[in-house]
Short mmCIF file of C-alpha atoms and ligand atoms in Angstrom, two decimals:
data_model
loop_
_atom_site.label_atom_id
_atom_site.label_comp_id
_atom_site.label_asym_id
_atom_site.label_seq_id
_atom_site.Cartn_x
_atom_site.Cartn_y
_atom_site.Cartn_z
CA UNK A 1 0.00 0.00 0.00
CA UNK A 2 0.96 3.79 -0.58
CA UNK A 3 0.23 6.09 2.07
CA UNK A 4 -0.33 9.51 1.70
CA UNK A 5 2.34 10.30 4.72
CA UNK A 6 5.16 8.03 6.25
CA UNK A 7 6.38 9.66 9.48
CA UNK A 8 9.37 7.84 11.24
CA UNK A 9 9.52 7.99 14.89
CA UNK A 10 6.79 7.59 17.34
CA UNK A 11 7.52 9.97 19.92
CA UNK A 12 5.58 12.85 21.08
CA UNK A 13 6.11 14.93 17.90
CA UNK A 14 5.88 11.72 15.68
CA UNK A 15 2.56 10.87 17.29
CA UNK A 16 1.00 14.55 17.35
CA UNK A 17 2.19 14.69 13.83
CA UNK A 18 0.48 11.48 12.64
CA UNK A 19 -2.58 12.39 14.78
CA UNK A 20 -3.14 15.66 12.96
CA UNK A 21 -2.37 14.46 9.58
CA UNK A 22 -4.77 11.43 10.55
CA UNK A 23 -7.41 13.70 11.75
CA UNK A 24 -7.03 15.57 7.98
CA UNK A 25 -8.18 12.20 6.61
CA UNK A 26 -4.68 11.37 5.54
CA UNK A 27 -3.73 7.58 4.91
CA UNK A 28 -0.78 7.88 7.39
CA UNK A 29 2.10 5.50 8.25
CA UNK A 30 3.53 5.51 11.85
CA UNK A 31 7.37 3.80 11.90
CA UNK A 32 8.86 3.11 15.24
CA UNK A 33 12.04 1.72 16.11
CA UNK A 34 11.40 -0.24 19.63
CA UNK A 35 8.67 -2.10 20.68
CA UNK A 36 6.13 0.32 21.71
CA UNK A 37 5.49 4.08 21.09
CA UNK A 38 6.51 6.75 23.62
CA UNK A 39 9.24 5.22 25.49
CA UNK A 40 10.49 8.23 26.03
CA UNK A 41 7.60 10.22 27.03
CA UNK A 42 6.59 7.59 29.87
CA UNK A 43 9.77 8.68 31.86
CA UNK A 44 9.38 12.33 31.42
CA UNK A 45 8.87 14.86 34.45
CA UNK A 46 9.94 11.60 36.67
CA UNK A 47 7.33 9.44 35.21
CA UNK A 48 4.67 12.47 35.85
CA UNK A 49 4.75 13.77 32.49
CA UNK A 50 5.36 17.87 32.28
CA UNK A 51 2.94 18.58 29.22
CA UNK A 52 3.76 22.42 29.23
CA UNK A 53 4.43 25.33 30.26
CA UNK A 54 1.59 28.23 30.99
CA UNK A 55 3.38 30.66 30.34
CA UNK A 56 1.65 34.29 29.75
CA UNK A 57 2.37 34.54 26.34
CA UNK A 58 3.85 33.04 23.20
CA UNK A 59 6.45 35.95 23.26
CA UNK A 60 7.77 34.63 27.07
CA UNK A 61 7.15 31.00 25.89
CA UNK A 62 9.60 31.91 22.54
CA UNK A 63 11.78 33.77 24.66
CA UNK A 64 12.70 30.64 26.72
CA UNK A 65 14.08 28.82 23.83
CA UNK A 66 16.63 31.52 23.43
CA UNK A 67 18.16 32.86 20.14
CA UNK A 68 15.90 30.16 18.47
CA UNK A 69 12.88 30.55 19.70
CA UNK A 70 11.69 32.77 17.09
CA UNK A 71 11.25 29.53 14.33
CA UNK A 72 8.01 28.75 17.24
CA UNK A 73 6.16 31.57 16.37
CA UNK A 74 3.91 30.19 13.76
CA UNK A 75 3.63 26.71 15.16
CA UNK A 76 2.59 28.21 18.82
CA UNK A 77 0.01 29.88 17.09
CA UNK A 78 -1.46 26.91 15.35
CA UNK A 79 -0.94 24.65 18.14
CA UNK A 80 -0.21 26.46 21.33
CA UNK A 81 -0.39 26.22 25.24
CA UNK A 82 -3.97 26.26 25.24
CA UNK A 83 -4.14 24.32 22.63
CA UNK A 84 -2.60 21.06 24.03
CA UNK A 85 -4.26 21.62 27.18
CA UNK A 86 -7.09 21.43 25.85
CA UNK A 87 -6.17 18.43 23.55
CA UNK A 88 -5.23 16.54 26.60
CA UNK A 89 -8.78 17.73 28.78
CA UNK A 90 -10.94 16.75 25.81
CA UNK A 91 -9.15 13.14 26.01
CA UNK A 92 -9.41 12.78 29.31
CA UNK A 93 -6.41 14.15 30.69
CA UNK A 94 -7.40 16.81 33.50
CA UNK A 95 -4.26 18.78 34.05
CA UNK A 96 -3.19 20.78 36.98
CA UNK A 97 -0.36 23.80 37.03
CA UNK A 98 2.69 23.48 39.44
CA UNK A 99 5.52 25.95 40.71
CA UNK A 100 6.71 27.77 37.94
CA UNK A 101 3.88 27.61 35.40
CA UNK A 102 4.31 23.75 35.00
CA UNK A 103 1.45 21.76 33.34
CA UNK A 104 1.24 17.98 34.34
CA UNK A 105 -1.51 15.11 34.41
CA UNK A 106 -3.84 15.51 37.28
CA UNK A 107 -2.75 12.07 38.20
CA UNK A 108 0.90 12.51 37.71
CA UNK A 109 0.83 9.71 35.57
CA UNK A 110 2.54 9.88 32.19
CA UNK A 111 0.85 6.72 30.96
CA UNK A 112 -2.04 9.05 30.62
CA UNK A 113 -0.67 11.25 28.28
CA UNK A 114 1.03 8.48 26.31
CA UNK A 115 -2.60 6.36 26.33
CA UNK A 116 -4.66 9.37 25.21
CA UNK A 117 -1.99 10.04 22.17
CA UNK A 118 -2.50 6.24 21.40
CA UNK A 119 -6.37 6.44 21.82
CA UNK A 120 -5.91 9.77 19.26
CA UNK A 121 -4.24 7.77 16.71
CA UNK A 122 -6.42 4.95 16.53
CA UNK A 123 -9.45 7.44 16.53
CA UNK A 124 -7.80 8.64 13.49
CA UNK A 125 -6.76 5.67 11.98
CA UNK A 126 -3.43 5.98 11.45
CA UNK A 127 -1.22 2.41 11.35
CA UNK A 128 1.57 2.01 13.69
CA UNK A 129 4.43 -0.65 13.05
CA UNK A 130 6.47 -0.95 15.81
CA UNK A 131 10.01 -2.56 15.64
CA UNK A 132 10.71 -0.58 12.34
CA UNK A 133 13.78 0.81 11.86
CA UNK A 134 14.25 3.05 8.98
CA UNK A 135 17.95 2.26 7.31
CA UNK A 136 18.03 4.79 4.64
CA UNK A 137 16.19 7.21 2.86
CA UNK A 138 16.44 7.32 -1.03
CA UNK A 139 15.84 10.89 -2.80
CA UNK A 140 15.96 11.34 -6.34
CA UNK A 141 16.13 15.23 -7.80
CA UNK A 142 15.27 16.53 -4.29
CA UNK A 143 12.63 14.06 -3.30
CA UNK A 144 12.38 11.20 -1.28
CA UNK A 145 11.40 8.51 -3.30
CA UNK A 146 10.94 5.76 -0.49
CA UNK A 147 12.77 4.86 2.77
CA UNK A 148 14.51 1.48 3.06
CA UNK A 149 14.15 -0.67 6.79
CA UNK A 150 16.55 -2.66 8.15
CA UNK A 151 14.86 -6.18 7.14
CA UNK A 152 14.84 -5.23 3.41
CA UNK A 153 11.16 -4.01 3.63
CA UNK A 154 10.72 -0.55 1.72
CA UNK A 155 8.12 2.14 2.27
CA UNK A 156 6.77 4.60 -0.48
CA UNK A 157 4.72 7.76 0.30
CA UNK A 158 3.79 11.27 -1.12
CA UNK A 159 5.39 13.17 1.93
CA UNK A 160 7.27 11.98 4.84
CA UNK A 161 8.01 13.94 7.60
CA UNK A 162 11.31 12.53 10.29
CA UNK A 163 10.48 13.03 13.93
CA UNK A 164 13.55 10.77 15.13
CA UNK A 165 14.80 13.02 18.33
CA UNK A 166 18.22 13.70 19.74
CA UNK A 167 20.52 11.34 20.90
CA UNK A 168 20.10 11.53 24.33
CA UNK A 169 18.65 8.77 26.73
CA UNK A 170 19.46 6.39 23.87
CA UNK A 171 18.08 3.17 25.05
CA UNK A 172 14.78 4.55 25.02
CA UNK A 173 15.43 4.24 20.91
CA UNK A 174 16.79 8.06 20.41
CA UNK A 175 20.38 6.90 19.38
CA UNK A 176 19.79 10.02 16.59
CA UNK A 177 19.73 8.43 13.31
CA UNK A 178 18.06 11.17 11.54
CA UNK A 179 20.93 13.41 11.82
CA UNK A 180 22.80 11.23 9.45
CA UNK A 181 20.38 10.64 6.90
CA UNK A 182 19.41 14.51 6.88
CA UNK A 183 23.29 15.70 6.66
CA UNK A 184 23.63 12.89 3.60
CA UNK A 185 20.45 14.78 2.16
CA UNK A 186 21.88 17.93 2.04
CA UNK A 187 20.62 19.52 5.55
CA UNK A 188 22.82 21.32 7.82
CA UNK A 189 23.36 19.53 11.51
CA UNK A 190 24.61 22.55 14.32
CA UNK A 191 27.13 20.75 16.46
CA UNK A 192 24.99 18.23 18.85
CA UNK A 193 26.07 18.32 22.31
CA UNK A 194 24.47 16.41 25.69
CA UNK A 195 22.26 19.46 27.10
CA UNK A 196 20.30 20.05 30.07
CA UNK A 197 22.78 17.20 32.40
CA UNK A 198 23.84 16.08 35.66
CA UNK A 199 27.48 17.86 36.26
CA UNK A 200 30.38 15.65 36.65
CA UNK A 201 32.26 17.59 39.84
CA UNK A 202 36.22 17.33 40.17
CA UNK A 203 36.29 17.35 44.20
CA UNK A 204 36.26 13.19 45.18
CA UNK A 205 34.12 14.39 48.46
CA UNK A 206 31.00 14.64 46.10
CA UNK A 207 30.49 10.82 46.63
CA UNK A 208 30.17 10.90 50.57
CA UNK A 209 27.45 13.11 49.70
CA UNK A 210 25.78 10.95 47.11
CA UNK A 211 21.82 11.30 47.61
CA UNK A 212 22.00 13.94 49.85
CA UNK A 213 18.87 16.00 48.14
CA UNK A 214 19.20 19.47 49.00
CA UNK A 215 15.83 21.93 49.02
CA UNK A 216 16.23 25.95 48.86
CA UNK A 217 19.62 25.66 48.26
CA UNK A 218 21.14 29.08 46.05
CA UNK A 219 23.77 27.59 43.57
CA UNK A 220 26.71 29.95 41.85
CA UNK A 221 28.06 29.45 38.67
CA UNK A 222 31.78 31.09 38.73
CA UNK A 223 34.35 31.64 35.54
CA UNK A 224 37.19 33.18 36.52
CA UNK A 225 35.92 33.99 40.05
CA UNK A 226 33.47 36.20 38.13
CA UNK A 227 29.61 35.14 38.71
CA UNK A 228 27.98 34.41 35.34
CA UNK A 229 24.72 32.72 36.53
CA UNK A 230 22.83 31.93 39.96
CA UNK A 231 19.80 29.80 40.87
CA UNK A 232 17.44 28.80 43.95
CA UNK A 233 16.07 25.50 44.68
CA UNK A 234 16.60 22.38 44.22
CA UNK A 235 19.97 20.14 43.37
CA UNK A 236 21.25 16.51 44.99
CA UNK A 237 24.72 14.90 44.77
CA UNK A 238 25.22 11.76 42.45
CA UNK A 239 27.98 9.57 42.83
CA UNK A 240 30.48 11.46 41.10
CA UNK A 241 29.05 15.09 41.27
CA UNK A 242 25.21 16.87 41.01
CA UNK A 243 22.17 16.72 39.47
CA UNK A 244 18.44 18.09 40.04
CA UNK A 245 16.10 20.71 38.86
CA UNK A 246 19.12 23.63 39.36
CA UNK A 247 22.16 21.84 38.20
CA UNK A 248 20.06 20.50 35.04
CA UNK A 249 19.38 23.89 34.16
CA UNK A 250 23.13 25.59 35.15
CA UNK A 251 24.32 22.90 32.61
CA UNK A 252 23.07 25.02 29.83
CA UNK A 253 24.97 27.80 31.16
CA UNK A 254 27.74 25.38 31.62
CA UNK A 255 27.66 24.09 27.75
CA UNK A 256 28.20 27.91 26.72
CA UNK A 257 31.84 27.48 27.98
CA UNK A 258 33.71 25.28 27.14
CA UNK A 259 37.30 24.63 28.33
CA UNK A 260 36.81 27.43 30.65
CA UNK A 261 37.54 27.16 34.55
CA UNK A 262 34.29 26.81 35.93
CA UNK A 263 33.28 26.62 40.07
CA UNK A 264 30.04 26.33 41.56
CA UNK A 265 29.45 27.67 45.05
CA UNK A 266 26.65 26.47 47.41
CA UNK A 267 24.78 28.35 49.68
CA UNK A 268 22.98 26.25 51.76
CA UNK A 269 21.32 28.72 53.91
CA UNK A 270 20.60 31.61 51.62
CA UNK A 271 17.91 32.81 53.74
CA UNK A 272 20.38 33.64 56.41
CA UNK A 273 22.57 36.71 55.13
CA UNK A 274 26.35 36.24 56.97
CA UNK A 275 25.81 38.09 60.35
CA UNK A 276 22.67 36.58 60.94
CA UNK A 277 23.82 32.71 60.75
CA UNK A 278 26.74 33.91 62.38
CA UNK A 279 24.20 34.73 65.20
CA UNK A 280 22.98 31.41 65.10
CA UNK A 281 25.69 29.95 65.01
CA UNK A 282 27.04 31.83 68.36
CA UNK A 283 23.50 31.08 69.70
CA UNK A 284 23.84 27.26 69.24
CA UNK A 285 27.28 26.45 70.00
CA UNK A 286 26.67 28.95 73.59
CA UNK A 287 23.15 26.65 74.31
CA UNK A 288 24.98 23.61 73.33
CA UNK A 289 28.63 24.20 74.98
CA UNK A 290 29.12 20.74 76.97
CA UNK A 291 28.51 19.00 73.57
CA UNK A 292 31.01 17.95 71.06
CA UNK A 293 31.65 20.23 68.11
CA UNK A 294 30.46 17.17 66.05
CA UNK A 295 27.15 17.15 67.87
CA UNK A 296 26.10 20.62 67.64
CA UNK A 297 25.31 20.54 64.22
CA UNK A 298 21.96 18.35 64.28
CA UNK A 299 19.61 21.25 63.95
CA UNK A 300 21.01 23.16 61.29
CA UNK A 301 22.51 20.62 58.95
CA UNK A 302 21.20 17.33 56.68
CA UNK A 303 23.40 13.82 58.52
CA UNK A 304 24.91 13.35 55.43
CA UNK A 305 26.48 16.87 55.43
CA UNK A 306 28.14 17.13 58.84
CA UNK A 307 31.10 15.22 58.73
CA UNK A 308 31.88 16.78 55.00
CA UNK A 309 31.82 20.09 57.11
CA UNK A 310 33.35 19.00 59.86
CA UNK A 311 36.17 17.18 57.97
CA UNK A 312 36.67 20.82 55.83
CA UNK A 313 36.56 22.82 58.46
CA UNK A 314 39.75 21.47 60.33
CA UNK A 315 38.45 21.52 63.46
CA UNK A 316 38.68 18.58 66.29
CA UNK A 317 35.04 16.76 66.11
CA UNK A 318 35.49 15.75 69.54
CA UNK A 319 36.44 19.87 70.57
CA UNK A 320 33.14 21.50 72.86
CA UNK A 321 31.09 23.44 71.01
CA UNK A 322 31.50 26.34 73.76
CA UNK A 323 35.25 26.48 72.95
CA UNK A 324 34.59 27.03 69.15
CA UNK A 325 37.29 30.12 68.25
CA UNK A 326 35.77 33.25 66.18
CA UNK A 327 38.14 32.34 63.13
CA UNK A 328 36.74 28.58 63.40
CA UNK A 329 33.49 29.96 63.29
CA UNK A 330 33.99 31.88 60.30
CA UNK A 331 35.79 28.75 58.38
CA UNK A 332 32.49 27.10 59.47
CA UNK A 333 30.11 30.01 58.17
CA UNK A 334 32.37 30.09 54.91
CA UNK A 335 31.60 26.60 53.98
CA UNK A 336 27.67 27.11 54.64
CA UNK A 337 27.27 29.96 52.89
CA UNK A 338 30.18 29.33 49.93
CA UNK A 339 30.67 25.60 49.42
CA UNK A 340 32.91 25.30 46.32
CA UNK A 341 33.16 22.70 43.84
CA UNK A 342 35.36 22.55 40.91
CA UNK A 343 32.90 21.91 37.53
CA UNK A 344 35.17 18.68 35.75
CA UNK A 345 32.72 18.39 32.91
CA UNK A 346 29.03 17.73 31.39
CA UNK A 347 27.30 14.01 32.40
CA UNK A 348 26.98 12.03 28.79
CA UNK A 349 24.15 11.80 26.39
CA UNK A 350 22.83 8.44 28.45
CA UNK A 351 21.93 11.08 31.36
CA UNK A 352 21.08 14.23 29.10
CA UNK A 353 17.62 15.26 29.13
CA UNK A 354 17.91 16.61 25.53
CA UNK A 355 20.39 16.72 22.71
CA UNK A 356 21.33 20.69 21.38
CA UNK A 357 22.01 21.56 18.02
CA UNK A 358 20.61 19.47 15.36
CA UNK A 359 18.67 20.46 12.09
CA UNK A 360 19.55 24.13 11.22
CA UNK A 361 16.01 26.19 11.25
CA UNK A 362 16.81 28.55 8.75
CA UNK A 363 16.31 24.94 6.25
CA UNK A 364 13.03 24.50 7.80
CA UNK A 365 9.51 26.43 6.82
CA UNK A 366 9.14 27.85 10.34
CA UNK A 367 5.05 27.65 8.76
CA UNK A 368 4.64 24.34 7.38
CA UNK A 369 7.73 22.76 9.41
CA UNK A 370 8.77 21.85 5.14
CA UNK A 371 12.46 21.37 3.98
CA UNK A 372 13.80 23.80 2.06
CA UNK A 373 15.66 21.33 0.62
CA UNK A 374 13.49 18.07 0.40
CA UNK A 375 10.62 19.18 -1.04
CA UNK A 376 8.32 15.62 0.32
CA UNK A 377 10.17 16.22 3.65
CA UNK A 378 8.56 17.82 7.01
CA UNK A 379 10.70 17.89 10.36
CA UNK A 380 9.54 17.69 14.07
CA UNK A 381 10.53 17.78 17.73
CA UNK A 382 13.65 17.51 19.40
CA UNK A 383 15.57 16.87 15.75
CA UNK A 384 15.07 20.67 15.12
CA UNK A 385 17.32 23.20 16.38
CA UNK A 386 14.98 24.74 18.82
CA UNK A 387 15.66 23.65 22.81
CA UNK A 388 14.23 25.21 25.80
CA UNK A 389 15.00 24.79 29.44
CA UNK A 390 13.28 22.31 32.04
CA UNK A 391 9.63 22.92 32.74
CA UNK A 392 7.30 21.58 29.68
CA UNK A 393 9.20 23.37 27.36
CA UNK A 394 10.76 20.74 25.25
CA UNK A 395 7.08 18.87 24.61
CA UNK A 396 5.31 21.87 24.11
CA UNK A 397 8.16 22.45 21.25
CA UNK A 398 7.02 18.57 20.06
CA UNK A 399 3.40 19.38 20.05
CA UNK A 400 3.40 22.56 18.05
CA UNK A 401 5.66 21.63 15.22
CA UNK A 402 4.60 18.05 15.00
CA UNK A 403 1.17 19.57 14.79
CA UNK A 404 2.24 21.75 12.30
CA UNK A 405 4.12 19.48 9.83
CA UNK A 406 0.72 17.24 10.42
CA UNK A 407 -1.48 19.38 9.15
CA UNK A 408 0.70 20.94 6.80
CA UNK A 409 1.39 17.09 4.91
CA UNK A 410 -1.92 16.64 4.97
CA UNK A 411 -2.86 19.77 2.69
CA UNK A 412 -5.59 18.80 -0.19
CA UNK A 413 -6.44 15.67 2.11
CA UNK A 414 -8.73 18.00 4.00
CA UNK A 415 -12.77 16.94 3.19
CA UNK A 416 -11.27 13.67 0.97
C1 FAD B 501 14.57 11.77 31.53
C2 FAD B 501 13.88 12.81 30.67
C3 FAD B 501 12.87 13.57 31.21
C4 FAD B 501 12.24 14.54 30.42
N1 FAD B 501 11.20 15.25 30.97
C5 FAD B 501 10.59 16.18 30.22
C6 FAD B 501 9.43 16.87 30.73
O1 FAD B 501 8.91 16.55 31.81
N2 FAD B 501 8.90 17.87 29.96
C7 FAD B 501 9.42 18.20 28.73
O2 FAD B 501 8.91 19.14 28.11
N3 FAD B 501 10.44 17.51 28.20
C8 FAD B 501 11.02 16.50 28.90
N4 FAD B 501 12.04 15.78 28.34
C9 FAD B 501 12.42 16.04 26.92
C10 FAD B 501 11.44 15.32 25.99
O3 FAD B 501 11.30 13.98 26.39
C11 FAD B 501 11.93 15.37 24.55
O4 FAD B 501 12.06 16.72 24.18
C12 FAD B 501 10.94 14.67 23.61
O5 FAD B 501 10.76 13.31 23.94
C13 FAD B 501 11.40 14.74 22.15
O6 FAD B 501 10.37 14.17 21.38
P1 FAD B 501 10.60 13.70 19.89
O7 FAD B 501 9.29 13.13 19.45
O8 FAD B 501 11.22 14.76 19.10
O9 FAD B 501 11.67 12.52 20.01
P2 FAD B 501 11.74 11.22 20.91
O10 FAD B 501 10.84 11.29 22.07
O11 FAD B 501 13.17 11.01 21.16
O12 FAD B 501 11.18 10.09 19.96
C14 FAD B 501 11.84 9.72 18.77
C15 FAD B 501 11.40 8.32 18.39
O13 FAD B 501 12.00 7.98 17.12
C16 FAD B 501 12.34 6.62 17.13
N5 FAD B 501 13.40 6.37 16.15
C17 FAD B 501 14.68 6.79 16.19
N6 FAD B 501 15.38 6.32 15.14
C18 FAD B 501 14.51 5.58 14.40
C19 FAD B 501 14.65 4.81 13.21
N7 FAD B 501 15.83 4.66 12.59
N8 FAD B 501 13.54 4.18 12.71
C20 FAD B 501 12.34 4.25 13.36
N9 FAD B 501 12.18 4.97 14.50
C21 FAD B 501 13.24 5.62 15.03
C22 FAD B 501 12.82 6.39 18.56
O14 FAD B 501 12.75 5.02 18.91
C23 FAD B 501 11.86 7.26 19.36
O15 FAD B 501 10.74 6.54 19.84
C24 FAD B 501 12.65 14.77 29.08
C25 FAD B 501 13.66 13.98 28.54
C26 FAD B 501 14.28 13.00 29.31
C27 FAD B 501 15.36 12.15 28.70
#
């Protein structure tokens, strides 16, 4: 059989793609590498699925994706914030809004958004065949002609559109095969690098922290000893250095500069300005003289984190906390306030939450999400060059311009 559309890779922008196309009336074609659709999309937001983000407008939602953004504009306002909400509500998805504008699944369940995408397709008929992998693609005077799968099998449509991801996280099938076949094609690739990652930290002391999950923490981004970047909230210590909802985004930051000497400096009580935990500090150690130094630390700091303190600060464990100096207070106050930790490098693509760089824009119909190149060939998701930070961002990028190349394949299909 011909179809009208072939569309390889079933991830969120594969499946919002075929969906819309479907919904058009188009005969469409749904390859997938692995076993199922989605694998990806089940372990998003922790398993709890971050749909969106709510933010105000288009024009803050474009600015996130930084110099970028801009290719969004059309596809936000075909398929925007609303939009998908809305999508999701009229399957059956309530949705509620978290810190920081963040849309998720009422039931923080991610198989809920995956089973309403799959409920979607077969509403609109579209054929799935899973454990397809697409080898090649053959074009002939600028058009693809058909796509070959491993297996020998070949597939022949009028327009195909590649929705194949990054590279990162590959065992969930994004091991970024379409950047090959689109470079051999003709299409510019920006240099792909692991984005939005746990930091790999130089300091060996990092691992007697190892799941110590820190909350309202205000971490420093230094070149130089200059301050380039800051953030509240979140972060925890891995095995070999940090991860969590502030490192994650620092590494962004991070990625800018490369071979540069980069420190990060922890504040763990950023509430407290430096006089006033010295206060407290005074205040506890006089209540608490007749204990030992290594005792007197319960109320202000996580287990984990005392004997890293202690063990920095270069005092005896066993001294009284009365007889605590002035100077050993300050060492003590330093290492609260400015904890510092050498930045050794980015984690790999197996812990990135995205892949930057890929398919350069200006080749792209920011309208129709159309080659420039490839006349048959549409492009969506995470393959693009267009990445935003943590917080719904990178689906709501999936949504729109897999929405968009959907419809956009699908033109003259309309009232078939
Ligand atoms: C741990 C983690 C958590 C995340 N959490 C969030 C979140 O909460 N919110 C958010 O906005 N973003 C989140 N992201 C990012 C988001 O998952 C991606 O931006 C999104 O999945 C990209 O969608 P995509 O459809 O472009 O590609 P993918 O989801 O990568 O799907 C591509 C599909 O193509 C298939 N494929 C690849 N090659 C071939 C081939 N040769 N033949 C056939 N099929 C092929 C793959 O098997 C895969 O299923 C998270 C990412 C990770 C890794």
């Amino acid at each position: 059989m011909n179809y009208d559309v072939a569309i390889i890779g079933g991830g969120p922008a594969g499946m919002m793609a075929a969906i819309r196309a479907g919904e058009l009336g188009a005969r469409v074609l749904l390859l997938e590498k692995t076993n199922r659709l989605g694998t990806k999309l089940l372990i998003t937001g922790k398993g709890r699925c971050n749909i969106t983000n709510q933010t105000d407008s288009d024009r803050e939602m474009i600015e996130a994706f930084g110099k970028n953004g801009k290719f969004l504009f059309s596809s936000l306002k075909k398929f925007g914030v609303d939009d998908v909400i809305n999508f999701f509500e009229t399957s059956g998805v309530k949705t509620k809004v978290e810190r920081g504008a963040r849309v998720f699944p009422e039931s923080d369940q991610s198989r809920d958004v995956l089973d309403a995408l799959l409920s979607n397709l077969k509403k609109c008929k579209v054929e799935t065949k899973l454990d397809s992998v697409v080898k090649e693609i053959i074009v002939k005077e600028n058009k693809i002609e058909k796509i070959k799968l491993f297996g020998g099998k070949e597939i022949v449509a009028e327009k195909y559109i590649i929705a194949t991801g990054g590279k990162s996280y590959p065992g969930t099938g994004s091991t970024g095969d379409g950047y090959a076949w689109l470079a051999k094609i003709g299409h510019t690739i920006n240099e792909l690098s692991p984005a939005l990652v746990p930091i790999i930290i130089k300091e060996k002391i990092v691992a007697e922290l190892e799941g110590l999950s820190l909350k309202n923490v205000e971490i420093s981004l230094y070149k130089d000893a200059k301050k380039i970047d800051s953030r509240f909230g979140e972060a925890i210590f891995t095995a070999d250095g940090m991860s969590g909802p502030i490192i994650i985004d620092l590494s962004s930051v991070i990625g800018k500069h490369p071979n540069s000497k980069l420190k990060l400096s922890i504040d763990f009580k950023p509430a407290l300005d430096f006089p006033t935990l010295d206060l407290r500090l005074q205040k506890d150690f006089t209540e608490q003289h007749k204990k030992t130094f290594k005792n007197s630390l319960n109320d202000l700091l996580p287990q984990k984190l005392i004997p890293v303190i202690i063990d920095l600060s270069g005092i005896d464990p066993e001294k009284k906390a009365g007889a605590i100096t002035r100077d050993e207070r300050k060492k003590i106050l330093h290492l609260l306030k400015e904890f510092s930790l050498t930045v050794k490098a980015l984690d790999s693509y197996d812990h990135a939450i995205i892949t930057s760089g890929g398919v350069a824009t200006g080749e792209v119909d920011p309208k129709t999400m159309q080659s420039k190149i490839i006349s048959n060939l549409f492009l969506a998701g995470e393959i693009l060059d267009v990445h935003g930070p943590t917080g719904g961002f990178n689906l709501q990028q999936c949504w729109s311009t897999g929405y968009t190349a959907g419809e956009n394949v699908s033109e003259g299909n309309q009232g078939d």
